[in-house]
């Protein structure tokens, strides 16, 4: 009797060409998916940022109710007023939480944008900064020292100015609903227009921020925009194309909102 061939199909491995085709398909699908995932992640950060600013707005409203409409201000017992709009004196930070202490408080997490203005985040290094003030990742347009406002290194130009009372815009040209009180950080280096440098903005402390300053919510080569808390306590997103350079710091550094 002759031995017959087995009718079972023989196993065979993938060829190199087939493996390369599968890998290429997976790479194409990943390339299509990654932008969507990045967009979803950024939307999540913006939503958390809106929540932070709402909390800050409520805290400022509560403080003002207890203090004849005044916003928190620098105390002469504080070692530093800070240098830029994102710096808060100890007393101002304490006022946000309704406490009189300079220690960490319930508002600490809220003053750090999840978008991550460069690498400034909720850490002891930034909260207890060596100069004696809090380094946050939001711009606060509140007067630091009403008796000597020019002693603060940052200036606001044009129709913008530092706010003293929560019911009083800096100028009658704006209402409570159009006056910015707290905003995402959008820095630049230059003369204050679109020719400025927006990536790796100069810092006098390169060991702390070796890559310089970036906006909290970046696009490809320019800031995407930022969330803004207005005096009437509403928060809205403003595209960078709608922003203007209103703040001026040292060494040709500017702040937009």
Short mmCIF file of C-alpha atoms in Angstrom, two decimals:
data_model
loop_
_atom_site.label_atom_id
_atom_site.label_comp_id
_atom_site.label_asym_id
_atom_site.label_seq_id
_atom_site.Cartn_x
_atom_site.Cartn_y
_atom_site.Cartn_z
CA UNK A 1 0.00 0.00 0.00
CA UNK A 2 1.43 3.36 -1.02
CA UNK A 3 1.87 6.03 1.64
CA UNK A 4 -0.44 8.96 0.80
CA UNK A 5 0.23 12.61 1.33
CA UNK A 6 -1.34 14.27 4.38
CA UNK A 7 -4.33 16.43 3.48
CA UNK A 8 -3.58 18.76 6.30
CA UNK A 9 -2.38 22.14 5.11
CA UNK A 10 1.22 22.79 5.90
CA UNK A 11 2.14 25.74 8.14
CA UNK A 12 4.08 28.60 6.70
CA UNK A 13 5.57 31.77 8.27
CA UNK A 14 5.03 35.36 7.19
CA UNK A 15 7.40 36.52 4.55
CA UNK A 16 9.58 39.59 5.11
CA UNK A 17 7.49 41.56 2.63
CA UNK A 18 4.27 40.73 4.50
CA UNK A 19 5.80 41.79 7.82
CA UNK A 20 6.98 45.08 6.34
CA UNK A 21 3.50 45.74 4.93
CA UNK A 22 1.89 45.12 8.33
CA UNK A 23 4.42 47.37 10.09
CA UNK A 24 3.82 50.10 7.51
CA UNK A 25 0.05 49.89 8.02
CA UNK A 26 0.47 50.10 11.80
CA UNK A 27 2.77 53.13 11.41
CA UNK A 28 0.25 54.89 9.16
CA UNK A 29 -2.59 54.24 11.62
CA UNK A 30 -0.45 55.49 14.53
CA UNK A 31 0.46 58.64 12.59
CA UNK A 32 -3.24 59.28 11.97
CA UNK A 33 -4.16 58.64 15.61
CA UNK A 34 -1.45 60.62 17.42
CA UNK A 35 -2.66 64.10 16.38
CA UNK A 36 -6.15 63.22 17.58
CA UNK A 37 -4.77 62.01 20.91
CA UNK A 38 -2.64 65.14 21.28
CA UNK A 39 -5.66 67.31 20.51
CA UNK A 40 -7.77 65.46 23.08
CA UNK A 41 -5.01 65.84 25.68
CA UNK A 42 -4.75 69.58 25.03
CA UNK A 43 -8.54 69.96 25.31
CA UNK A 44 -8.36 68.25 28.69
CA UNK A 45 -5.65 70.67 29.84
CA UNK A 46 -7.70 73.65 28.68
CA UNK A 47 -10.76 72.36 30.57
CA UNK A 48 -8.71 71.98 33.76
CA UNK A 49 -7.28 75.46 33.18
CA UNK A 50 -10.82 76.88 32.97
CA UNK A 51 -11.65 75.16 36.28
CA UNK A 52 -8.53 76.66 37.90
CA UNK A 53 -9.44 80.17 36.80
CA UNK A 54 -13.02 79.76 38.02
CA UNK A 55 -11.66 78.77 41.44
CA UNK A 56 -9.33 81.77 41.46
CA UNK A 57 -12.24 84.03 40.47
CA UNK A 58 -14.43 82.73 43.30
CA UNK A 59 -11.58 83.18 45.78
CA UNK A 60 -11.03 86.78 44.66
CA UNK A 61 -14.76 87.49 44.88
CA UNK A 62 -14.89 86.12 48.42
CA UNK A 63 -11.84 88.11 49.45
CA UNK A 64 -13.29 91.31 47.99
CA UNK A 65 -16.61 90.81 49.81
CA UNK A 66 -14.74 90.73 53.12
CA UNK A 67 -12.43 93.63 52.25
CA UNK A 68 -14.61 96.46 50.86
CA UNK A 69 -14.20 95.26 47.25
CA UNK A 70 -10.40 95.40 47.42
CA UNK A 71 -8.33 92.69 45.74
CA UNK A 72 -5.42 91.08 47.66
CA UNK A 73 -2.36 93.32 47.89
CA UNK A 74 1.28 93.14 48.88
CA UNK A 75 2.10 93.55 52.56
CA UNK A 76 5.17 95.43 53.75
CA UNK A 77 6.04 92.34 55.80
CA UNK A 78 6.51 90.30 52.62
CA UNK A 79 10.14 89.94 51.51
CA UNK A 80 9.30 90.40 47.82
CA UNK A 81 6.59 91.77 45.51
CA UNK A 82 7.90 89.64 42.67
CA UNK A 83 9.07 90.72 39.24
CA UNK A 84 6.55 89.57 36.63
CA UNK A 85 2.79 89.21 36.34
CA UNK A 86 2.98 85.53 37.32
CA UNK A 87 4.72 86.33 40.63
CA UNK A 88 2.57 86.66 43.77
CA UNK A 89 3.67 88.09 47.10
CA UNK A 90 3.05 85.81 50.06
CA UNK A 91 0.20 87.97 51.35
CA UNK A 92 -1.57 87.96 47.97
CA UNK A 93 -1.30 84.18 47.69
CA UNK A 94 -2.58 83.84 51.25
CA UNK A 95 -5.46 86.17 50.45
CA UNK A 96 -6.57 83.87 47.63
CA UNK A 97 -7.15 81.08 50.15
CA UNK A 98 -8.73 83.24 52.82
CA UNK A 99 -5.90 82.54 55.25
CA UNK A 100 -3.36 84.78 56.94
CA UNK A 101 -0.49 82.32 56.72
CA UNK A 102 2.25 82.08 54.14
CA UNK A 103 2.22 78.29 54.06
CA UNK A 104 0.78 76.06 51.34
CA UNK A 105 -2.97 76.42 51.07
CA UNK A 106 -6.01 75.12 49.25
CA UNK A 107 -5.49 77.46 46.30
CA UNK A 108 -1.97 76.30 45.56
CA UNK A 109 -2.90 73.74 42.89
CA UNK A 110 -5.28 76.17 41.21
CA UNK A 111 -2.58 78.74 40.44
CA UNK A 112 -0.65 76.28 38.25
CA UNK A 113 -1.90 75.78 34.71
CA UNK A 114 -1.83 72.13 33.54
CA UNK A 115 -0.61 73.42 30.17
CA UNK A 116 2.68 73.97 31.91
CA UNK A 117 4.00 77.48 31.26
CA UNK A 118 7.45 76.10 30.40
CA UNK A 119 8.17 73.88 33.42
CA UNK A 120 6.59 76.05 36.12
CA UNK A 121 4.36 73.64 38.02
CA UNK A 122 3.10 72.92 41.52
CA UNK A 123 6.38 72.20 43.28
CA UNK A 124 8.04 73.48 46.43
CA UNK A 125 10.72 75.16 44.32
CA UNK A 126 8.27 77.52 42.60
CA UNK A 127 5.83 77.91 45.50
CA UNK A 128 8.57 78.81 47.98
CA UNK A 129 10.80 80.63 45.55
CA UNK A 130 14.16 81.77 46.86
CA UNK A 131 13.41 85.48 46.32
CA UNK A 132 10.54 85.34 48.80
CA UNK A 133 7.45 85.23 46.56
CA UNK A 134 5.31 82.61 44.80
CA UNK A 135 6.01 81.86 41.14
CA UNK A 136 2.74 80.75 39.53
CA UNK A 137 1.78 79.99 35.92
CA UNK A 138 -0.93 82.63 35.50
CA UNK A 139 -0.70 86.38 34.89
CA UNK A 140 -2.36 88.41 37.67
CA UNK A 141 -3.39 91.94 36.68
CA UNK A 142 -3.80 93.13 40.26
CA UNK A 143 -1.99 96.08 41.79
CA UNK A 144 0.80 94.94 44.12
CA UNK A 145 1.41 98.10 46.13
CA UNK A 146 -1.17 100.91 45.68
CA UNK A 147 1.02 103.37 47.57
CA UNK A 148 3.97 102.81 45.26
CA UNK A 149 2.76 101.08 42.07
CA UNK A 150 5.80 102.06 40.00
CA UNK A 151 8.06 100.01 42.28
CA UNK A 152 6.81 96.87 40.54
CA UNK A 153 9.11 96.04 37.57
CA UNK A 154 6.27 94.98 35.27
CA UNK A 155 4.23 97.67 33.50
CA UNK A 156 0.92 97.50 31.65
CA UNK A 157 0.50 99.76 28.65
CA UNK A 158 -2.26 101.38 26.64
CA UNK A 159 -5.71 101.02 28.13
CA UNK A 160 -4.65 98.26 30.51
CA UNK A 161 -3.58 98.75 34.11
CA UNK A 162 -3.37 97.05 37.47
CA UNK A 163 -6.67 96.50 39.25
CA UNK A 164 -7.36 97.60 42.82
CA UNK A 165 -11.06 96.81 43.38
CA UNK A 166 -13.02 93.92 41.93
CA UNK A 167 -15.88 96.25 40.98
CA UNK A 168 -13.76 98.88 39.24
CA UNK A 169 -12.15 98.38 35.79
CA UNK A 170 -8.91 100.22 35.17
CA UNK A 171 -10.60 102.45 32.60
CA UNK A 172 -14.16 103.23 31.57
CA UNK A 173 -13.30 102.01 28.07
CA UNK A 174 -13.87 98.48 29.39
CA UNK A 175 -16.63 96.87 31.47
CA UNK A 176 -16.38 94.15 34.11
CA UNK A 177 -17.08 91.55 31.43
CA UNK A 178 -14.28 92.82 29.16
CA UNK A 179 -11.57 93.59 31.73
CA UNK A 180 -8.97 90.84 32.15
CA UNK A 181 -8.10 89.96 35.75
CA UNK A 182 -6.11 86.70 35.49
CA UNK A 183 -4.83 85.04 32.31
CA UNK A 184 -2.68 82.24 30.96
CA UNK A 185 0.98 83.14 30.53
CA UNK A 186 1.89 84.15 26.96
CA UNK A 187 5.42 85.63 26.92
CA UNK A 188 7.56 86.93 24.07
CA UNK A 189 11.01 88.43 23.58
CA UNK A 190 11.38 91.46 21.35
CA UNK A 191 9.46 94.63 20.56
CA UNK A 192 5.94 93.37 21.25
CA UNK A 193 4.67 92.31 17.83
CA UNK A 194 4.56 89.15 15.70
CA UNK A 195 8.25 89.44 14.87
CA UNK A 196 9.01 88.56 18.50
CA UNK A 197 10.53 85.31 19.69
CA UNK A 198 7.84 83.09 21.27
CA UNK A 199 9.78 79.86 21.84
CA UNK A 200 12.52 79.77 24.45
CA UNK A 201 12.02 83.37 25.58
CA UNK A 202 15.05 84.75 27.43
CA UNK A 203 15.32 84.06 31.16
CA UNK A 204 17.86 85.50 33.57
CA UNK A 205 17.90 82.14 35.37
CA UNK A 206 18.92 79.60 32.70
CA UNK A 207 19.75 76.98 35.31
CA UNK A 208 16.10 76.97 36.41
CA UNK A 209 14.59 77.15 32.93
CA UNK A 210 17.33 76.07 30.51
CA UNK A 211 14.96 76.19 27.54
CA UNK A 212 13.56 79.61 28.38
CA UNK A 213 9.91 80.63 28.62
CA UNK A 214 7.10 79.25 26.47
CA UNK A 215 3.36 79.97 26.58
CA UNK A 216 1.15 77.60 28.56
CA UNK A 217 -0.75 76.53 25.43
CA UNK A 218 1.55 76.40 22.43
CA UNK A 219 0.72 75.79 18.77
CA UNK A 220 3.49 74.80 16.37
CA UNK A 221 5.64 77.92 16.35
CA UNK A 222 3.34 80.41 18.07
CA UNK A 223 1.10 80.33 21.14
CA UNK A 224 -2.33 78.82 20.45
CA UNK A 225 -3.98 81.30 22.81
CA UNK A 226 -5.01 81.28 26.45
CA UNK A 227 -7.87 81.17 28.93
CA UNK A 228 -8.75 84.47 30.59
CA UNK A 229 -10.65 85.24 33.79
CA UNK A 230 -12.58 88.52 33.56
CA UNK A 231 -13.73 90.78 36.38
CA UNK A 232 -17.31 89.52 36.18
CA UNK A 233 -15.90 86.04 36.93
CA UNK A 234 -16.50 84.45 33.53
CA UNK A 235 -13.69 82.58 31.75
CA UNK A 236 -13.23 82.38 28.00
CA UNK A 237 -10.61 81.16 25.53
CA UNK A 238 -8.88 83.84 23.46
CA UNK A 239 -7.01 82.83 20.33
CA UNK A 240 -3.50 84.22 20.02
CA UNK A 241 -4.49 86.11 16.86
CA UNK A 242 -6.89 88.15 19.03
CA UNK A 243 -4.30 88.93 21.72
CA UNK A 244 -2.19 92.06 22.10
CA UNK A 245 1.04 92.78 23.91
CA UNK A 246 -0.05 94.70 27.00
CA UNK A 247 2.67 93.85 29.51
CA UNK A 248 6.33 94.85 29.54
CA UNK A 249 9.00 93.25 31.68
CA UNK A 250 12.78 93.71 31.66
CA UNK A 251 15.24 92.75 28.91
CA UNK A 252 12.71 93.16 26.07
CA UNK A 253 10.34 90.58 27.52
CA UNK A 254 6.64 91.05 26.91
CA UNK A 255 3.36 89.56 28.10
CA UNK A 256 0.26 89.04 25.98
CA UNK A 257 -3.41 88.53 26.78
#
